[in-house]
Tab-separated table of N, CA and C in Angstrom:
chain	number	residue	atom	x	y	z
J	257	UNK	N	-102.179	77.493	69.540
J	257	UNK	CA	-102.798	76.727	68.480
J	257	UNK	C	-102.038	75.435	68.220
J	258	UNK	N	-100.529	75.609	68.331
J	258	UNK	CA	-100.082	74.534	68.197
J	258	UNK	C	-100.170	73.038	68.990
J	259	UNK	N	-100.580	74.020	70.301
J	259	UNK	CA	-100.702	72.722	71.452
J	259	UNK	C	-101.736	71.790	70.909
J	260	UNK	N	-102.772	72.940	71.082
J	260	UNK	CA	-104.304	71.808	70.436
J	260	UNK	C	-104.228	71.170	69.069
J	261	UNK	N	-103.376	71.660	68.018
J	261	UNK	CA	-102.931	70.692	67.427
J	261	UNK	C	-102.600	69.321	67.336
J	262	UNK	N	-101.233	69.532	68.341
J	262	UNK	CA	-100.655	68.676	69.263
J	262	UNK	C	-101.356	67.503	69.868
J	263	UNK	N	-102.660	68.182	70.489
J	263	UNK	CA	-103.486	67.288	71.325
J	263	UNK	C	-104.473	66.490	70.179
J	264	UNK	N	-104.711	66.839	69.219
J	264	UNK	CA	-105.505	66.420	68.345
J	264	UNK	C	-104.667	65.246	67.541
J	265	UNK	N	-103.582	65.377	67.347
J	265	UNK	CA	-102.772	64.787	66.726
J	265	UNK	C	-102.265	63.235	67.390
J	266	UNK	N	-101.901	63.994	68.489
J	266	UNK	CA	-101.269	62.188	69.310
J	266	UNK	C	-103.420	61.718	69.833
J	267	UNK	N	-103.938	62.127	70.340
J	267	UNK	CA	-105.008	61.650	70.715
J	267	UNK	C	-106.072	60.892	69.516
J	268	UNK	N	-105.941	61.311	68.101
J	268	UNK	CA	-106.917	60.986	67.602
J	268	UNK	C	-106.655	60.128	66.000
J	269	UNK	N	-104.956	60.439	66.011
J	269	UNK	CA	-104.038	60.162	64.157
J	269	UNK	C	-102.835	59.382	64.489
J	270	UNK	N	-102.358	59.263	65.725
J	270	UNK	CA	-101.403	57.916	65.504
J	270	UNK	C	-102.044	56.927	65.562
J	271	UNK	N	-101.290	55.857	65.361
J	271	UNK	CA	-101.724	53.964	65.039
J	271	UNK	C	-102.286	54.055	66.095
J	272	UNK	N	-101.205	54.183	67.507
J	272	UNK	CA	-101.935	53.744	68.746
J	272	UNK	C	-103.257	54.305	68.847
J	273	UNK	N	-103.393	56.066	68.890
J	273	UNK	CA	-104.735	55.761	69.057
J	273	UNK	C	-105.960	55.811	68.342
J	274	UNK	N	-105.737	55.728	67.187
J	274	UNK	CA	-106.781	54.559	66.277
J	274	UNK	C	-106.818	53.267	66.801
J	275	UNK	N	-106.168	52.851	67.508
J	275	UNK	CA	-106.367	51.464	67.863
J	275	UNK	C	-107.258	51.137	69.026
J	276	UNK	N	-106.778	52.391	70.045
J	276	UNK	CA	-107.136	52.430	71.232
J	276	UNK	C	-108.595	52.945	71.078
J	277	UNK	N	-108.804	53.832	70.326
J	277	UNK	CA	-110.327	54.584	69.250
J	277	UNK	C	-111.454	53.333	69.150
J	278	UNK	N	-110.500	52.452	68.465
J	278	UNK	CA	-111.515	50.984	67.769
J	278	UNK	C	-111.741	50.064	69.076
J	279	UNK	N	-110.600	49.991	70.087
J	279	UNK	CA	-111.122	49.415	71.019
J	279	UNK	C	-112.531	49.556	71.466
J	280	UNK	N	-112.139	51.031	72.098
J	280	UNK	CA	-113.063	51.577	72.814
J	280	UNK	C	-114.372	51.413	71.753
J	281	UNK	N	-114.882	51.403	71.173
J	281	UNK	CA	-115.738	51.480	69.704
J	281	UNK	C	-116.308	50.215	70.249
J	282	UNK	N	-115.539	49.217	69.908
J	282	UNK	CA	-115.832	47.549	70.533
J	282	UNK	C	-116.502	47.363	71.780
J	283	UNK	N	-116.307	47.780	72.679
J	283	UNK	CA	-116.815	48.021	73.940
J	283	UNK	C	-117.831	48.579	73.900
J	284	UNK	N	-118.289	50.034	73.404
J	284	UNK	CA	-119.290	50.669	73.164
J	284	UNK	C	-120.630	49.743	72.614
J	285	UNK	N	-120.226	49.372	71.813
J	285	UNK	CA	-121.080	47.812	71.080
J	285	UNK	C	-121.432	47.278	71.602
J	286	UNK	N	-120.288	46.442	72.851
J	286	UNK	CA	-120.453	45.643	73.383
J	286	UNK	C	-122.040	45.809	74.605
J	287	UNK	N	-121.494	47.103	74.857
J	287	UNK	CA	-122.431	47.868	76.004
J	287	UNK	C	-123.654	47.809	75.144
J	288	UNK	N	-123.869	48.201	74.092
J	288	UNK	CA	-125.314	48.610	73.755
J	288	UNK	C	-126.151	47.416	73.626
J	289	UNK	N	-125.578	46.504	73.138
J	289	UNK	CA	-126.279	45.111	72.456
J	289	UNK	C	-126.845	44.546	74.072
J	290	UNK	N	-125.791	44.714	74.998
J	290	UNK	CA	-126.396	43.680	75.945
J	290	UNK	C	-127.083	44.506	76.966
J	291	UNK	N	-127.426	45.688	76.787
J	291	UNK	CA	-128.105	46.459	77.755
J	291	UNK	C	-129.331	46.211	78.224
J	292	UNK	N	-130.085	45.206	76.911
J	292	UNK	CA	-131.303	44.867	77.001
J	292	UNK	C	-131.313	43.797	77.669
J	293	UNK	N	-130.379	43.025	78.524
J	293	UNK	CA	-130.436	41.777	78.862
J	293	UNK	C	-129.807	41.131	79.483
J	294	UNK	N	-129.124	42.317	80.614
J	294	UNK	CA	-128.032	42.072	82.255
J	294	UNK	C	-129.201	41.627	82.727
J	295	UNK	N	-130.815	41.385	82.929
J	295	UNK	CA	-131.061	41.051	83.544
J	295	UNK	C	-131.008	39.187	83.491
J	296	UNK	N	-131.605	39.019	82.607
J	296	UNK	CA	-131.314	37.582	81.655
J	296	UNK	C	-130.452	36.403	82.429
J	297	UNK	N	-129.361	37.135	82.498
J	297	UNK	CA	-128.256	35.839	82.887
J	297	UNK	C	-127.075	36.617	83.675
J	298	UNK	N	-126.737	36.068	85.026
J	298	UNK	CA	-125.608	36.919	85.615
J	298	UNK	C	-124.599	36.779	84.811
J	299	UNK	N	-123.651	36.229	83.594
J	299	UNK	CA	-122.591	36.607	83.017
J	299	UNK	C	-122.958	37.882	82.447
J	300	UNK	N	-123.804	37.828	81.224
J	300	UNK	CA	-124.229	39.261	80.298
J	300	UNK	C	-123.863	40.221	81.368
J	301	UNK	N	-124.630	40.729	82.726
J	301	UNK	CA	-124.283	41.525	83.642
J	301	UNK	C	-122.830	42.036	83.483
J	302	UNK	N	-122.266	40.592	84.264
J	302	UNK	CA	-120.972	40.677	84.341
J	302	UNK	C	-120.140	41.482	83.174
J	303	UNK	N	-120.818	40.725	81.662
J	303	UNK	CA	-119.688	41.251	80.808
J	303	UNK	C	-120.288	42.892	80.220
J	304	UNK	N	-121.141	43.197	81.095
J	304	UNK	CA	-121.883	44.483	81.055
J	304	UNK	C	-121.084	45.540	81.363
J	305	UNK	N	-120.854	44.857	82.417
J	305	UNK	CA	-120.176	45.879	83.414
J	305	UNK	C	-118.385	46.399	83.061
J	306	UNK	N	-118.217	44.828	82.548
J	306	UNK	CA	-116.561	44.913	82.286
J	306	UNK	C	-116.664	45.684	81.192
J	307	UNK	N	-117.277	45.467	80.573
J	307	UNK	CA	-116.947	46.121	78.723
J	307	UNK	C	-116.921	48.003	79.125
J	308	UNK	N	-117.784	47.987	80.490
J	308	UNK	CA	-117.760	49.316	80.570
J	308	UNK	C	-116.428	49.915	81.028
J	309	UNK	N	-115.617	49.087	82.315
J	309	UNK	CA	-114.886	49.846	82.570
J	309	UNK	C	-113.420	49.486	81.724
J	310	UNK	N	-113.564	48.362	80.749
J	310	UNK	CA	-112.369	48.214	79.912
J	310	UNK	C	-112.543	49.513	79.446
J	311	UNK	N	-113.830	49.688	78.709
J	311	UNK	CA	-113.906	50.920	77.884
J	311	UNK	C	-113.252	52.333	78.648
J	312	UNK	N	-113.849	52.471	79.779
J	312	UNK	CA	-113.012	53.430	80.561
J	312	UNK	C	-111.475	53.552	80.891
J	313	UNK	N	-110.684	52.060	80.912
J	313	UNK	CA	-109.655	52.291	80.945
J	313	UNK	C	-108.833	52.451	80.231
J	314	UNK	N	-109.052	52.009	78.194
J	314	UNK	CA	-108.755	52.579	77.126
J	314	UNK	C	-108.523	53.694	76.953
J	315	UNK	N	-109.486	54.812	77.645
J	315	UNK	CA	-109.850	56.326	77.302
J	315	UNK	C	-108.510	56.383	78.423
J	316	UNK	N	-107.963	56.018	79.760
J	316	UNK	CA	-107.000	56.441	80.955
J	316	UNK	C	-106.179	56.325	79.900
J	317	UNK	N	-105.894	54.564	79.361
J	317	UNK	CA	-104.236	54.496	78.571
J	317	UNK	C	-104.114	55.692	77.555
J	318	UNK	N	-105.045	56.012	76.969
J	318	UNK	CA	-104.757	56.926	75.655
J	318	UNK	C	-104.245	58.012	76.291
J	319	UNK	N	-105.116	58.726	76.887
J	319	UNK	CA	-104.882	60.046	78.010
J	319	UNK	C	-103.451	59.683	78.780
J	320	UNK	N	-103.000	58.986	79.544
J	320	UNK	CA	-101.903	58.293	79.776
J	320	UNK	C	-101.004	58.815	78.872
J	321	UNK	N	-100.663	57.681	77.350
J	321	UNK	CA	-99.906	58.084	77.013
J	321	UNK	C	-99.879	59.108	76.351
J	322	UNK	N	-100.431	60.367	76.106
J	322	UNK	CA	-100.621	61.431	75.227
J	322	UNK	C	-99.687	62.541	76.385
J	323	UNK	N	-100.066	62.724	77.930
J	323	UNK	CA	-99.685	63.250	79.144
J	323	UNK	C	-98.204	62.999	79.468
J	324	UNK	N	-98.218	61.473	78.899
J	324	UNK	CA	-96.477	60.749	79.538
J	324	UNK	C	-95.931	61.623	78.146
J	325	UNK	N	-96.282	61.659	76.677
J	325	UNK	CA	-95.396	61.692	75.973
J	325	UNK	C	-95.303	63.761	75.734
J	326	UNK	N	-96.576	64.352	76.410
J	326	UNK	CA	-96.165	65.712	76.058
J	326	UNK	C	-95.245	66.342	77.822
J	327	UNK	N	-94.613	65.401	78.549
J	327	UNK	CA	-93.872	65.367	79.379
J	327	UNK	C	-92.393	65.021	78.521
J	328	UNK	N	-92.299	64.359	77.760
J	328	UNK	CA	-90.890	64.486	76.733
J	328	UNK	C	-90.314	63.496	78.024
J	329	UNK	N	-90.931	62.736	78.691
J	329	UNK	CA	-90.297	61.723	79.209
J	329	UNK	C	-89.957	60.741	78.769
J	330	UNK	N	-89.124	60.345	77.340
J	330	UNK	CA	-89.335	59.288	76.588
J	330	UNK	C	-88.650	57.647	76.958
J	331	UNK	N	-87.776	58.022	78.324
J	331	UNK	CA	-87.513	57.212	78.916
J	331	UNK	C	-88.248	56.243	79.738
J	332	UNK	N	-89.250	56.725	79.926
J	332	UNK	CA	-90.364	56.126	81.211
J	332	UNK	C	-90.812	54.782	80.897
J	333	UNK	N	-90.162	53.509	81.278
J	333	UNK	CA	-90.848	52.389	80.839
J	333	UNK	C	-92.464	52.006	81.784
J	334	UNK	N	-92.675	52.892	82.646
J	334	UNK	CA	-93.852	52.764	83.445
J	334	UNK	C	-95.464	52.497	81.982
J	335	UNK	N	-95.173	53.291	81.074
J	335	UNK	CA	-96.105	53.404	80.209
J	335	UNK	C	-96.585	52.042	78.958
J	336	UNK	N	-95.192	51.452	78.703
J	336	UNK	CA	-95.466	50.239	78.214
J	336	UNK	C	-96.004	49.049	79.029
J	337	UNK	N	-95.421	49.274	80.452
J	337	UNK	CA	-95.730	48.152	80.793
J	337	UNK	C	-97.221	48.045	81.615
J	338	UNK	N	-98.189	49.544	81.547
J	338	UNK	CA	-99.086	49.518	82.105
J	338	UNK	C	-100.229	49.081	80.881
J	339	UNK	N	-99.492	49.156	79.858
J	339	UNK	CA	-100.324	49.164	78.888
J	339	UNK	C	-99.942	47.617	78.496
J	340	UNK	N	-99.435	47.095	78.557
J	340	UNK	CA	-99.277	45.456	78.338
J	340	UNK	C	-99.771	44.496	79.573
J	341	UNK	N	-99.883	45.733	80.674
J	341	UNK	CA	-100.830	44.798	81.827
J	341	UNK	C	-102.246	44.988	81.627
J	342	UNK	N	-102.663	46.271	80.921
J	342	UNK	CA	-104.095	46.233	81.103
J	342	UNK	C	-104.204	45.700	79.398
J	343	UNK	N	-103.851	45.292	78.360
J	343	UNK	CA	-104.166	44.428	77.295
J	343	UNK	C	-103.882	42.821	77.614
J	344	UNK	N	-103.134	42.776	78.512
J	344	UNK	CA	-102.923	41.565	78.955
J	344	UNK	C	-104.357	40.865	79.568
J	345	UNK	N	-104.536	41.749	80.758
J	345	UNK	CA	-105.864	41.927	81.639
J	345	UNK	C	-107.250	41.385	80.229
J	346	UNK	N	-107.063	42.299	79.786
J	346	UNK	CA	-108.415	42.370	78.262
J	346	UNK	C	-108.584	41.276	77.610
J	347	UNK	N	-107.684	41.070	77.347
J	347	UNK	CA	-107.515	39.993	76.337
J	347	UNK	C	-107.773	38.165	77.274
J	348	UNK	N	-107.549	38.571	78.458
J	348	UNK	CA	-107.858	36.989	78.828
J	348	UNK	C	-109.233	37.217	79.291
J	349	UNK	N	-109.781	38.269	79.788
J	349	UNK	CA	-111.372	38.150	80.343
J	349	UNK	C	-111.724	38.237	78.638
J	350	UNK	N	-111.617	38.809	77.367
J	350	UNK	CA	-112.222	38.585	76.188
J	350	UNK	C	-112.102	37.466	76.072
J	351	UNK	N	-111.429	36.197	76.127
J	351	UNK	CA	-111.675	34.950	75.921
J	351	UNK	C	-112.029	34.425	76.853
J	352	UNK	N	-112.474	34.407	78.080
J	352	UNK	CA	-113.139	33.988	78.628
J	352	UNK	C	-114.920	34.518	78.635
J	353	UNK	N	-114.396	35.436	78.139
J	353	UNK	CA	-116.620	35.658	77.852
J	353	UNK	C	-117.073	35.216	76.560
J	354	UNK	N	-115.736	35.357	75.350
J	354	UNK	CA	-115.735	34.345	73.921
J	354	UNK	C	-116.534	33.122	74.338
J	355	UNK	N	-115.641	32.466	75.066
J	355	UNK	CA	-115.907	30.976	75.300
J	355	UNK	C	-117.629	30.692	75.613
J	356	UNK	N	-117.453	31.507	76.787
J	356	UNK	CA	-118.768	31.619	77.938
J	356	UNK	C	-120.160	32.035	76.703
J	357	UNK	N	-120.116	32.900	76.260
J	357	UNK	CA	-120.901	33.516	75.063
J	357	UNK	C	-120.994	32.142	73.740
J	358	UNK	N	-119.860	31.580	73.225
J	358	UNK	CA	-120.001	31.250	72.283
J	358	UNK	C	-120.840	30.006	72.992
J	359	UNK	N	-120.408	29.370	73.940
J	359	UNK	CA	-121.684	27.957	74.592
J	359	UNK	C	-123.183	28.432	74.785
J	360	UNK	N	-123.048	30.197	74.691
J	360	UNK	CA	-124.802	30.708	75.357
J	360	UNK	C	-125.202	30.256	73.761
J	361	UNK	N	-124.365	30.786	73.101
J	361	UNK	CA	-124.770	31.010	71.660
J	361	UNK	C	-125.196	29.634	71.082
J	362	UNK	N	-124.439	28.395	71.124
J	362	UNK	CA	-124.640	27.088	70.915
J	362	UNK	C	-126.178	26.751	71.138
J	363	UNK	N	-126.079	27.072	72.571
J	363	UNK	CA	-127.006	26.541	73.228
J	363	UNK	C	-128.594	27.038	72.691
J	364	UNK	N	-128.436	28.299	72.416
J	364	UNK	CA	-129.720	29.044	72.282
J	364	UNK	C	-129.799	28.843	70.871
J	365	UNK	N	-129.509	28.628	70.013
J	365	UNK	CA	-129.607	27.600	68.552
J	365	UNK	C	-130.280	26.917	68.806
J	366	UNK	N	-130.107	25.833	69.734
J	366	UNK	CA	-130.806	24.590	69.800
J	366	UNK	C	-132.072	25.137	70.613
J	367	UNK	N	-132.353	25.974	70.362
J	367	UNK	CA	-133.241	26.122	71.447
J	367	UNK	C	-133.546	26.269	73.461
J	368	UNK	N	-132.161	25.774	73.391
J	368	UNK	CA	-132.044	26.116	74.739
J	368	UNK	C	-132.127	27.345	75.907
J	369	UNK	N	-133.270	27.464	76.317
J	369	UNK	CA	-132.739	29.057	77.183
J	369	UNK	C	-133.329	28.876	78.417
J	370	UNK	N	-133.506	27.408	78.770
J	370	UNK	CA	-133.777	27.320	80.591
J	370	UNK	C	-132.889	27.809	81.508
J	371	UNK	N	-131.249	28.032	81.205
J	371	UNK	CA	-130.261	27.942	82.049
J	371	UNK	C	-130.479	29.774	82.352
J	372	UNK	N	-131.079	30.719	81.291
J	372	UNK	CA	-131.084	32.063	81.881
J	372	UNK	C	-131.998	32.217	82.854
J	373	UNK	N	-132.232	33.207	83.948
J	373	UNK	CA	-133.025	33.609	84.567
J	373	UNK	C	-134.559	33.947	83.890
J	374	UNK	N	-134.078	34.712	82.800
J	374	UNK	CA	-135.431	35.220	81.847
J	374	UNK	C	-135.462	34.919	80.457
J	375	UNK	N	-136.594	34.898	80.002
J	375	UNK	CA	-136.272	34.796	78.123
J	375	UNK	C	-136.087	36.099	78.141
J	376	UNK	N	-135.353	36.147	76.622
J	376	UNK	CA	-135.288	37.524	76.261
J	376	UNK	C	-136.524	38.598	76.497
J	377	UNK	N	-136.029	39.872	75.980
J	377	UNK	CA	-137.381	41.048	76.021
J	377	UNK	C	-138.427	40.655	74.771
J	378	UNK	N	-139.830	40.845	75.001
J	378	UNK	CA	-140.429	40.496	74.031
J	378	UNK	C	-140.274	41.622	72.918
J	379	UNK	N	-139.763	42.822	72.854
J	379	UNK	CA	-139.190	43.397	72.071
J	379	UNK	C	-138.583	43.242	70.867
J	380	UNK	N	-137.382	42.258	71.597
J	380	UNK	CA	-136.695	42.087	70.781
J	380	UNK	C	-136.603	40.232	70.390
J	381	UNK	N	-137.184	39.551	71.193
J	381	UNK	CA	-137.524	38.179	70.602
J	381	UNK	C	-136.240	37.240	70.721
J	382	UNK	N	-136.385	36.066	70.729
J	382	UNK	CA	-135.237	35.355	70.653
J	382	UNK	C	-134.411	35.134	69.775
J	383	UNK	N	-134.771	35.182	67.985
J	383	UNK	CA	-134.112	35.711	67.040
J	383	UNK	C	-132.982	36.687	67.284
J	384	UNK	N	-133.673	37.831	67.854
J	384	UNK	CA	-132.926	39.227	67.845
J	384	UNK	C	-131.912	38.831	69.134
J	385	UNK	N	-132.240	38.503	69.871
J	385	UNK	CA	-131.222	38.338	71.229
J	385	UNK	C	-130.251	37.040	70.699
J	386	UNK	N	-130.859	36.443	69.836
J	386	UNK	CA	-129.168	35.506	69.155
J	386	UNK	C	-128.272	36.435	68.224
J	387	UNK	N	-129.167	37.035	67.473
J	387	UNK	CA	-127.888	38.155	66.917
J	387	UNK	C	-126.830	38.928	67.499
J	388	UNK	N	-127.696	39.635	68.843
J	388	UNK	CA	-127.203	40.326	69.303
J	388	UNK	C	-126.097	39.645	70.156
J	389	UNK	N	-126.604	38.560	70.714
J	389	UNK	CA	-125.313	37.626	70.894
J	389	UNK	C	-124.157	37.416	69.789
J	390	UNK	N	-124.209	37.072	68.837
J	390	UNK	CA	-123.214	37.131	67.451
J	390	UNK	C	-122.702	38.439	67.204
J	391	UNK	N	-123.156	39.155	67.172
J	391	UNK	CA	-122.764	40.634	67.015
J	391	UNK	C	-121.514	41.075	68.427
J	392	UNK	N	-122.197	40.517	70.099
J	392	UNK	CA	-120.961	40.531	70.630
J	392	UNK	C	-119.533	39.780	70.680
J	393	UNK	N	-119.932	38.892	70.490
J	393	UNK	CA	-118.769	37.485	69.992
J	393	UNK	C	-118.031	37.944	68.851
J	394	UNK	N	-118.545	38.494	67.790
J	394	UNK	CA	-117.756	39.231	66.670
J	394	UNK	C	-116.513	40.424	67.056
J	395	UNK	N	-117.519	41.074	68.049
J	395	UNK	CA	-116.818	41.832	69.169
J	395	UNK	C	-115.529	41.535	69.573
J	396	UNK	N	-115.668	40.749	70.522
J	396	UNK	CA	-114.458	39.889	71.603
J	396	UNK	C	-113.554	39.268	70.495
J	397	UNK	N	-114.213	38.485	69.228
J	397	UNK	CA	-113.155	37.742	68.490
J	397	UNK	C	-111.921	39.000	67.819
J	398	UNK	N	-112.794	40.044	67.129
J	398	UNK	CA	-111.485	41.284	67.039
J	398	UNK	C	-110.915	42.105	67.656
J	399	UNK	N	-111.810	42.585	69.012
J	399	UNK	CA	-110.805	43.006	70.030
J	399	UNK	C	-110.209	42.234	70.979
């Protein structure tokens, strides 16, 4: 009983992984909003795809360090520094789809949406596909 304790405890109630929790959360978002609309424009794709496997590699670091630390290896610098390469990694493709996103976003204000392949889904309208643009950018700006 104590183990699963244990496992409940480092996996779901320290800082880190509440943090690593909200990441992944961010990503999840990220995934849903633009699902309607990898076809649209090859970046969205792109940042389709990434948000997925950032998201996947959040869930490795957590699992990672929960495995490194019920090993009582507390010496192991392998664990910080995999985790400062893959936030490192995150954090510069998040500002680079910021950027990339915040010019779609500009642009489609003004009305602009020749440069995508498709207009949005008639579903959801061009209104709704600027939100949903804002809603990911909100995204990227806190994670």
């Amino acid at each position: 009983m104590a183990t699963n304790t244990a496992l409940i405890t480092n996996l779901c109630t320290t800082k880190f992984a509440i943090l690593k929790w909200l990441q992944m959360l961010g990503y999840v978002i990220i995934v849903f909003f633009l699902i309607d609309g990898k076809r649209q424009w090859a970046p969205y794709t792109l940042i389709f795809i990434c948000a997925i496997i950032f998201g996947i590699l959040c869930l490795a670091t957590l699992l990672i360090n929960y495995f490194v630390l019920q090993s009582r290896n507390r010496n192991n610098t392998t664990r910080p520094k995999l985790e400062i390469a893959f936030n490192g990694i995150a954090i510069l493709f998040c500002l680079v789809f910021f950027a990339i996103l915040t010019i779609d976003y500009v642009k489609m204000l003004s009305g602009n949406y020749n440069f995508h392949k498709y207009l949005p889904p008639p579903n959801i309208g061009k209104d709704g596909w600027r939100n949903r643009i804002l809603v990911v950018l909100v995204c990227f700006y806190i994670f």
